[in-house]
Amino acid sequence: MVKFTAGFALASVLSLAHATDFKVRVRNLTYLQPFSPMLVVAHTNDVALFKEGLPASDAIKLMAEDGDNSALLELAASDDVAPYICGAVAGEGPVFPGETWRGTLTIDESACPDPVYSVVSMLINTNDAFVGIDSDDLNVYGSSKVFPPAFDAGTEANNELCTHIPGPACPADSGNMEDVPGEEFIHVHRGFHGVGPDLGEANYDWRNPVAEVFIARQ
């Protein structure tokens, strides 16, 4: 299985004669954990955006620590990965608690008769937590609703220090220092426990699920 990360406008490569639009809605269910720009990818089962229990790719690491999808964009457009991508849509800004992001996912059904979809976005008041859906079946003739948990990318220790957290809970000039090695595999996140002096668990902890993801054929 090929591991990939992706998120870019695919209109230029889709066969418009077989393109189908799906409306996507992602609601942030946390209290004070904004999401980085959402990334929703439809693909074949030959590839995976991420896999629980395995190490994160460098591109997932960048997304989970910095909320940065740039490496995902590059990989999705690569010769090795692009043939397995059915469609993708990426958000342009953060999704704050209680808010909903909406997008349109355009899929080439001729290339992907049985697509699956994956979703990733960083919880940006953390070290390396991200909301994730891994290769869930896409109901091409109806709709689906999933309530995903937050995962720990395992790429940075959860020291909960503002010097290692890029989110708005921390001062803008606190920086986002080089990471301290973490658990080294993707797993369900244990939450925010206030282990550092900067942020407390009363405000920044959560209980899974952290999001509601709805996808329906238009």
PDB file of C-alpha atoms in Angstrom:
ATOM      1  CA  MET A   1       0.000   0.000   0.000  1.00  0.00           C
ATOM      2  CA  VAL A   2       1.248   3.455  -0.927  1.00  0.00           C
ATOM      3  CA  LYS A   3       1.210   6.065   1.844  1.00  0.00           C
ATOM      4  CA  PHE A   4       0.248   9.506   0.623  1.00  0.00           C
ATOM      5  CA  THR A   5      -0.885  12.881   1.769  1.00  0.00           C
ATOM      6  CA  ALA A   6      -2.953  15.138  -0.401  1.00  0.00           C
ATOM      7  CA  GLY A   7      -4.997  18.291  -0.704  1.00  0.00           C
ATOM      8  CA  PHE A   8      -5.287  20.384  -3.820  1.00  0.00           C
ATOM      9  CA  ALA A   9      -7.690  21.526  -6.502  1.00  0.00           C
ATOM     10  CA  LEU A  10      -8.156  18.633  -8.903  1.00  0.00           C
ATOM     11  CA  ALA A  11     -10.459  20.227 -11.454  1.00  0.00           C
ATOM     12  CA  SER A  12      -7.687  20.374 -14.036  1.00  0.00           C
ATOM     13  CA  VAL A  13      -7.085  16.620 -13.957  1.00  0.00           C
ATOM     14  CA  LEU A  14     -10.609  15.290 -13.495  1.00  0.00           C
ATOM     15  CA  SER A  15     -12.580  13.979 -16.449  1.00  0.00           C
ATOM     16  CA  LEU A  16     -15.380  16.533 -16.417  1.00  0.00           C
ATOM     17  CA  ALA A  17     -17.729  14.152 -18.247  1.00  0.00           C
ATOM     18  CA  HIS A  18     -17.653  11.833 -15.233  1.00  0.00           C
ATOM     19  CA  ALA A  19     -17.258  14.398 -12.452  1.00  0.00           C
ATOM     20  CA  THR A  20     -19.672  14.300  -9.536  1.00  0.00           C
ATOM     21  CA  ASP A  21     -19.911  16.912  -6.792  1.00  0.00           C
ATOM     22  CA  PHE A  22     -20.323  16.082  -3.120  1.00  0.00           C
ATOM     23  CA  LYS A  23     -21.065  18.649  -0.450  1.00  0.00           C
ATOM     24  CA  VAL A  24     -18.839  18.381   2.605  1.00  0.00           C
ATOM     25  CA  ARG A  25     -19.577  19.784   6.048  1.00  0.00           C
ATOM     26  CA  VAL A  26     -17.197  19.640   9.022  1.00  0.00           C
ATOM     27  CA  ARG A  27     -18.331  20.942  12.414  1.00  0.00           C
ATOM     28  CA  ASN A  28     -15.836  21.593  15.214  1.00  0.00           C
ATOM     29  CA  LEU A  29     -17.246  20.011  18.386  1.00  0.00           C
ATOM     30  CA  THR A  30     -14.473  21.064  20.778  1.00  0.00           C
ATOM     31  CA  TYR A  31     -14.513  23.915  23.301  1.00  0.00           C
ATOM     32  CA  LEU A  32     -11.267  25.821  22.619  1.00  0.00           C
ATOM     33  CA  GLN A  33      -9.442  23.789  19.959  1.00  0.00           C
ATOM     34  CA  PRO A  34      -9.579  25.461  16.521  1.00  0.00           C
ATOM     35  CA  PHE A  35      -8.889  23.248  13.509  1.00  0.00           C
ATOM     36  CA  SER A  36      -6.308  24.129  10.867  1.00  0.00           C
ATOM     37  CA  PRO A  37      -7.629  24.368   7.264  1.00  0.00           C
ATOM     38  CA  MET A  38      -9.530  21.175   6.531  1.00  0.00           C
ATOM     39  CA  LEU A  39      -8.328  18.618   4.013  1.00  0.00           C
ATOM     40  CA  VAL A  40     -10.721  16.062   2.510  1.00  0.00           C
ATOM     41  CA  VAL A  41      -9.420  13.569  -0.055  1.00  0.00           C
ATOM     42  CA  ALA A  42     -11.248  10.902  -2.050  1.00  0.00           C
ATOM     43  CA  HIS A  43      -9.001   8.086  -3.236  1.00  0.00           C
ATOM     44  CA  THR A  44      -8.803   4.398  -4.039  1.00  0.00           C
ATOM     45  CA  ASN A  45      -8.060   1.737  -1.449  1.00  0.00           C
ATOM     46  CA  ASP A  46      -4.577   1.359  -2.930  1.00  0.00           C
ATOM     47  CA  VAL A  47      -3.343   4.339  -0.918  1.00  0.00           C
ATOM     48  CA  ALA A  48      -3.763   5.690   2.604  1.00  0.00           C
ATOM     49  CA  LEU A  49      -3.562   9.197   3.973  1.00  0.00           C
ATOM     50  CA  PHE A  50      -2.391   7.859   7.333  1.00  0.00           C
ATOM     51  CA  LYS A  51      -2.622   4.631   9.297  1.00  0.00           C
ATOM     52  CA  GLU A  52      -3.232   4.263  13.014  1.00  0.00           C
ATOM     53  CA  GLY A  53      -0.454   2.358  14.720  1.00  0.00           C
ATOM     54  CA  LEU A  54       2.157   3.312  12.129  1.00  0.00           C
ATOM     55  CA  PRO A  55       4.651   6.214  12.038  1.00  0.00           C
ATOM     56  CA  ALA A  56       3.418   9.460  10.509  1.00  0.00           C
ATOM     57  CA  SER A  57       4.829  10.575   7.176  1.00  0.00           C
ATOM     58  CA  ASP A  58       6.808  13.807   7.039  1.00  0.00           C
ATOM     59  CA  ALA A  59       3.812  15.489   5.414  1.00  0.00           C
ATOM     60  CA  ILE A  60       1.434  14.365   8.159  1.00  0.00           C
ATOM     61  CA  LYS A  61       4.015  15.536  10.716  1.00  0.00           C
ATOM     62  CA  LEU A  62       4.008  19.024   9.173  1.00  0.00           C
ATOM     63  CA  MET A  63       0.217  19.147   9.180  1.00  0.00           C
ATOM     64  CA  ALA A  64      -0.094  17.824  12.752  1.00  0.00           C
ATOM     65  CA  GLU A  65       2.560  20.112  14.275  1.00  0.00           C
ATOM     66  CA  ASP A  66       2.140  23.300  12.229  1.00  0.00           C
ATOM     67  CA  GLY A  67      -1.277  23.042  10.559  1.00  0.00           C
ATOM     68  CA  ASP A  68       0.571  23.260   7.233  1.00  0.00           C
ATOM     69  CA  ASN A  69      -0.804  21.352   4.227  1.00  0.00           C
ATOM     70  CA  SER A  70       1.908  22.376   1.744  1.00  0.00           C
ATOM     71  CA  ALA A  71       3.727  19.030   1.817  1.00  0.00           C
ATOM     72  CA  LEU A  72       0.420  17.240   1.351  1.00  0.00           C
ATOM     73  CA  LEU A  73      -0.236  19.262  -1.785  1.00  0.00           C
ATOM     74  CA  GLU A  74       3.107  18.326  -3.266  1.00  0.00           C
ATOM     75  CA  LEU A  75       2.708  14.617  -2.588  1.00  0.00           C
ATOM     76  CA  ALA A  76      -0.810  14.483  -3.979  1.00  0.00           C
ATOM     77  CA  ALA A  77       0.405  15.932  -7.263  1.00  0.00           C
ATOM     78  CA  SER A  78       3.350  13.542  -7.527  1.00  0.00           C
ATOM     79  CA  ASP A  79       3.530  10.933 -10.281  1.00  0.00           C
ATOM     80  CA  ASP A  80       3.437   8.081  -7.759  1.00  0.00           C
ATOM     81  CA  VAL A  81       0.298   9.243  -5.960  1.00  0.00           C
ATOM     82  CA  ALA A  82      -1.848  11.215  -8.424  1.00  0.00           C
ATOM     83  CA  PRO A  83      -3.225   8.130 -10.262  1.00  0.00           C
ATOM     84  CA  TYR A  84      -4.911   6.998  -7.032  1.00  0.00           C
ATOM     85  CA  ILE A  85      -6.509  10.353  -6.191  1.00  0.00           C
ATOM     86  CA  CYS A  86     -10.199  10.692  -7.097  1.00  0.00           C
ATOM     87  CA  GLY A  87     -10.691  14.247  -5.863  1.00  0.00           C
ATOM     88  CA  ALA A  88      -9.822  16.610  -3.036  1.00  0.00           C
ATOM     89  CA  VAL A  89     -10.882  19.832  -1.374  1.00  0.00           C
ATOM     90  CA  ALA A  90      -8.931  21.953   1.111  1.00  0.00           C
ATOM     91  CA  GLY A  91     -10.095  24.780   3.331  1.00  0.00           C
ATOM     92  CA  GLU A  92      -8.531  28.227   3.340  1.00  0.00           C
ATOM     93  CA  GLY A  93      -8.704  29.143   7.014  1.00  0.00           C
ATOM     94  CA  PRO A  94      -9.178  27.746  10.511  1.00  0.00           C
ATOM     95  CA  VAL A  95     -12.435  26.235  11.752  1.00  0.00           C
ATOM     96  CA  PHE A  96     -13.135  27.615  15.206  1.00  0.00           C
ATOM     97  CA  PRO A  97     -15.017  25.763  17.957  1.00  0.00           C
ATOM     98  CA  GLY A  98     -18.731  25.593  17.284  1.00  0.00           C
ATOM     99  CA  GLU A  99     -18.254  26.648  13.669  1.00  0.00           C
ATOM    100  CA  THR A 100     -18.815  24.651  10.488  1.00  0.00           C
ATOM    101  CA  TRP A 101     -16.685  24.529   7.346  1.00  0.00           C
ATOM    102  CA  ARG A 102     -18.349  23.734   4.030  1.00  0.00           C
ATOM    103  CA  GLY A 103     -16.708  22.663   0.804  1.00  0.00           C
ATOM    104  CA  THR A 104     -17.372  20.853  -2.463  1.00  0.00           C
ATOM    105  CA  LEU A 105     -15.550  17.620  -3.250  1.00  0.00           C
ATOM    106  CA  THR A 106     -15.479  16.819  -6.981  1.00  0.00           C
ATOM    107  CA  ILE A 107     -14.831  13.163  -7.787  1.00  0.00           C
ATOM    108  CA  ASP A 108     -13.983  11.465 -11.073  1.00  0.00           C
ATOM    109  CA  GLU A 109     -16.250   8.415 -10.870  1.00  0.00           C
ATOM    110  CA  SER A 110     -14.759   6.875 -14.003  1.00  0.00           C
ATOM    111  CA  ALA A 111     -11.378   6.653 -12.264  1.00  0.00           C
ATOM    112  CA  CYS A 112     -12.815   5.678  -8.885  1.00  0.00           C
ATOM    113  CA  PRO A 113     -15.930   3.486  -9.046  1.00  0.00           C
ATOM    114  CA  ASP A 114     -15.624   2.600  -5.335  1.00  0.00           C
ATOM    115  CA  PRO A 115     -13.897   5.561  -3.653  1.00  0.00           C
ATOM    116  CA  VAL A 116     -13.017   5.968  -0.017  1.00  0.00           C
ATOM    117  CA  TYR A 117     -12.262   9.263   1.698  1.00  0.00           C
ATOM    118  CA  SER A 118      -9.891  10.592   4.328  1.00  0.00           C
ATOM    119  CA  VAL A 119      -9.892  13.778   6.403  1.00  0.00           C
ATOM    120  CA  VAL A 120      -7.142  15.528   8.377  1.00  0.00           C
ATOM    121  CA  SER A 121      -6.821  18.808  10.272  1.00  0.00           C
ATOM    122  CA  MET A 122      -4.665  19.887  13.215  1.00  0.00           C
ATOM    123  CA  LEU A 123      -6.065  20.838  16.606  1.00  0.00           C
ATOM    124  CA  ILE A 124      -3.895  23.923  16.671  1.00  0.00           C
ATOM    125  CA  ASN A 125      -3.741  24.528  20.431  1.00  0.00           C
ATOM    126  CA  THR A 126      -1.768  21.273  20.818  1.00  0.00           C
ATOM    127  CA  ASN A 127       1.654  19.865  20.026  1.00  0.00           C
ATOM    128  CA  ASP A 128       0.622  17.378  17.331  1.00  0.00           C
ATOM    129  CA  ALA A 129      -3.038  16.400  17.648  1.00  0.00           C
ATOM    130  CA  PHE A 130      -5.196  16.115  14.550  1.00  0.00           C
ATOM    131  CA  VAL A 131      -8.735  15.146  13.685  1.00  0.00           C
ATOM    132  CA  GLY A 132      -8.614  12.238  11.285  1.00  0.00           C
ATOM    133  CA  ILE A 133     -10.674   9.872   9.164  1.00  0.00           C
ATOM    134  CA  ASP A 134      -8.741   7.080   7.483  1.00  0.00           C
ATOM    135  CA  SER A 135     -10.140   5.561   4.262  1.00  0.00           C
ATOM    136  CA  ASP A 136     -13.831   5.501   5.176  1.00  0.00           C
ATOM    137  CA  ASP A 137     -16.268   4.213   2.545  1.00  0.00           C
ATOM    138  CA  LEU A 138     -17.865   7.004   0.518  1.00  0.00           C
ATOM    139  CA  ASN A 139     -21.570   6.560  -0.178  1.00  0.00           C
ATOM    140  CA  VAL A 140     -21.587   7.728  -3.804  1.00  0.00           C
ATOM    141  CA  TYR A 141     -25.388   7.554  -4.082  1.00  0.00           C
ATOM    142  CA  GLY A 142     -26.322   9.023  -0.744  1.00  0.00           C
ATOM    143  CA  SER A 143     -24.724  10.539   2.332  1.00  0.00           C
ATOM    144  CA  SER A 144     -22.537   9.596   5.266  1.00  0.00           C
ATOM    145  CA  LYS A 145     -21.907  11.113   8.681  1.00  0.00           C
ATOM    146  CA  VAL A 146     -18.874  10.290  10.818  1.00  0.00           C
ATOM    147  CA  PHE A 147     -17.788  11.550  14.251  1.00  0.00           C
ATOM    148  CA  PRO A 148     -13.977  11.186  14.229  1.00  0.00           C
ATOM    149  CA  PRO A 149     -11.665  11.331  17.239  1.00  0.00           C
ATOM    150  CA  ALA A 150      -8.451  13.276  17.638  1.00  0.00           C
ATOM    151  CA  PHE A 151      -5.267  11.368  16.891  1.00  0.00           C
ATOM    152  CA  ASP A 152      -1.765  11.973  18.205  1.00  0.00           C
ATOM    153  CA  ALA A 153       0.702  12.035  15.310  1.00  0.00           C
ATOM    154  CA  GLY A 154       3.398  10.742  17.658  1.00  0.00           C
ATOM    155  CA  THR A 155       5.925  13.135  16.152  1.00  0.00           C
ATOM    156  CA  GLU A 156       6.307  15.541  19.084  1.00  0.00           C
ATOM    157  CA  ALA A 157       6.161  15.084  22.851  1.00  0.00           C
ATOM    158  CA  ASN A 158       3.021  16.517  24.432  1.00  0.00           C
ATOM    159  CA  ASN A 159       4.820  19.062  26.607  1.00  0.00           C
ATOM    160  CA  GLU A 160       1.913  21.518  26.112  1.00  0.00           C
ATOM    161  CA  LEU A 161       4.300  24.482  26.064  1.00  0.00           C
ATOM    162  CA  CYS A 162       3.522  27.586  24.050  1.00  0.00           C
ATOM    163  CA  THR A 163       7.041  27.431  22.631  1.00  0.00           C
ATOM    164  CA  HIS A 164       5.869  24.295  20.783  1.00  0.00           C
ATOM    165  CA  ILE A 165       2.230  25.188  20.023  1.00  0.00           C
ATOM    166  CA  PRO A 166       1.225  27.393  17.041  1.00  0.00           C
ATOM    167  CA  GLY A 167      -2.396  28.041  18.046  1.00  0.00           C
ATOM    168  CA  PRO A 168      -4.090  31.293  19.122  1.00  0.00           C
ATOM    169  CA  ALA A 169      -4.096  30.246  22.785  1.00  0.00           C
ATOM    170  CA  CYS A 170      -0.399  31.135  22.826  1.00  0.00           C
ATOM    171  CA  PRO A 171       1.237  34.553  22.243  1.00  0.00           C
ATOM    172  CA  ALA A 172       2.038  35.201  18.604  1.00  0.00           C
ATOM    173  CA  ASP A 173       5.708  35.743  19.435  1.00  0.00           C
ATOM    174  CA  SER A 174       6.083  32.537  21.487  1.00  0.00           C
ATOM    175  CA  GLY A 175       7.356  30.711  18.419  1.00  0.00           C
ATOM    176  CA  ASN A 176       7.004  27.066  17.430  1.00  0.00           C
ATOM    177  CA  MET A 177      10.326  25.493  18.319  1.00  0.00           C
ATOM    178  CA  GLU A 178      11.880  22.364  16.853  1.00  0.00           C
ATOM    179  CA  ASP A 179       9.914  19.413  18.127  1.00  0.00           C
ATOM    180  CA  VAL A 180      10.882  17.110  20.966  1.00  0.00           C
ATOM    181  CA  PRO A 181      10.571  13.498  19.722  1.00  0.00           C
ATOM    182  CA  GLY A 182       7.251  11.882  20.561  1.00  0.00           C
ATOM    183  CA  GLU A 183       5.746   8.411  20.666  1.00  0.00           C
ATOM    184  CA  GLU A 184       6.691   7.621  17.041  1.00  0.00           C
ATOM    185  CA  PHE A 185       3.355   6.177  15.911  1.00  0.00           C
ATOM    186  CA  ILE A 186      -0.150   7.492  15.267  1.00  0.00           C
ATOM    187  CA  HIS A 187      -2.618   6.676  18.039  1.00  0.00           C
ATOM    188  CA  VAL A 188      -5.806   7.987  19.626  1.00  0.00           C
ATOM    189  CA  HIS A 189      -4.874  11.147  21.509  1.00  0.00           C
ATOM    190  CA  ARG A 190      -4.943  11.048  25.313  1.00  0.00           C
ATOM    191  CA  GLY A 191      -6.135  14.643  25.562  1.00  0.00           C
ATOM    192  CA  PHE A 192      -4.760  17.854  27.034  1.00  0.00           C
ATOM    193  CA  HIS A 193      -3.697  17.488  30.664  1.00  0.00           C
ATOM    194  CA  GLY A 194      -2.139  20.822  31.618  1.00  0.00           C
ATOM    195  CA  VAL A 195       1.316  19.347  32.155  1.00  0.00           C
ATOM    196  CA  GLY A 196       2.983  22.628  31.203  1.00  0.00           C
ATOM    197  CA  PRO A 197       2.635  26.011  32.931  1.00  0.00           C
ATOM    198  CA  ASP A 198       1.074  27.811  29.952  1.00  0.00           C
ATOM    199  CA  LEU A 199      -2.325  26.221  29.236  1.00  0.00           C
ATOM    200  CA  GLY A 200      -4.763  24.391  31.499  1.00  0.00           C
ATOM    201  CA  GLU A 201      -6.775  21.258  30.828  1.00  0.00           C
ATOM    202  CA  ALA A 202     -10.035  22.893  31.954  1.00  0.00           C
ATOM    203  CA  ASN A 203     -10.067  24.976  28.776  1.00  0.00           C
ATOM    204  CA  TYR A 204      -8.040  23.000  26.256  1.00  0.00           C
ATOM    205  CA  ASP A 205      -8.826  19.350  26.952  1.00  0.00           C
ATOM    206  CA  TRP A 206     -11.545  17.537  24.984  1.00  0.00           C
ATOM    207  CA  ARG A 207     -13.534  14.330  24.861  1.00  0.00           C
ATOM    208  CA  ASN A 208     -13.832  12.384  21.628  1.00  0.00           C
ATOM    209  CA  PRO A 209     -15.343  12.787  19.119  1.00  0.00           C
ATOM    210  CA  VAL A 210     -13.972  16.198  18.170  1.00  0.00           C
ATOM    211  CA  ALA A 211     -15.816  16.744  14.885  1.00  0.00           C
ATOM    212  CA  GLU A 212     -18.867  15.880  12.837  1.00  0.00           C
ATOM    213  CA  VAL A 213     -18.094  15.161   9.174  1.00  0.00           C
ATOM    214  CA  PHE A 214     -20.995  14.963   6.716  1.00  0.00           C
ATOM    215  CA  ILE A 215     -20.646  14.166   3.000  1.00  0.00           C
ATOM    216  CA  ALA A 216     -23.529  13.916   0.531  1.00  0.00           C
ATOM    217  CA  ARG A 217     -23.902  13.683  -3.231  1.00  0.00           C
ATOM    218  CA  GLN A 218     -25.246  16.925  -4.666  1.00  0.00           C
TER     219      GLN A 218
END
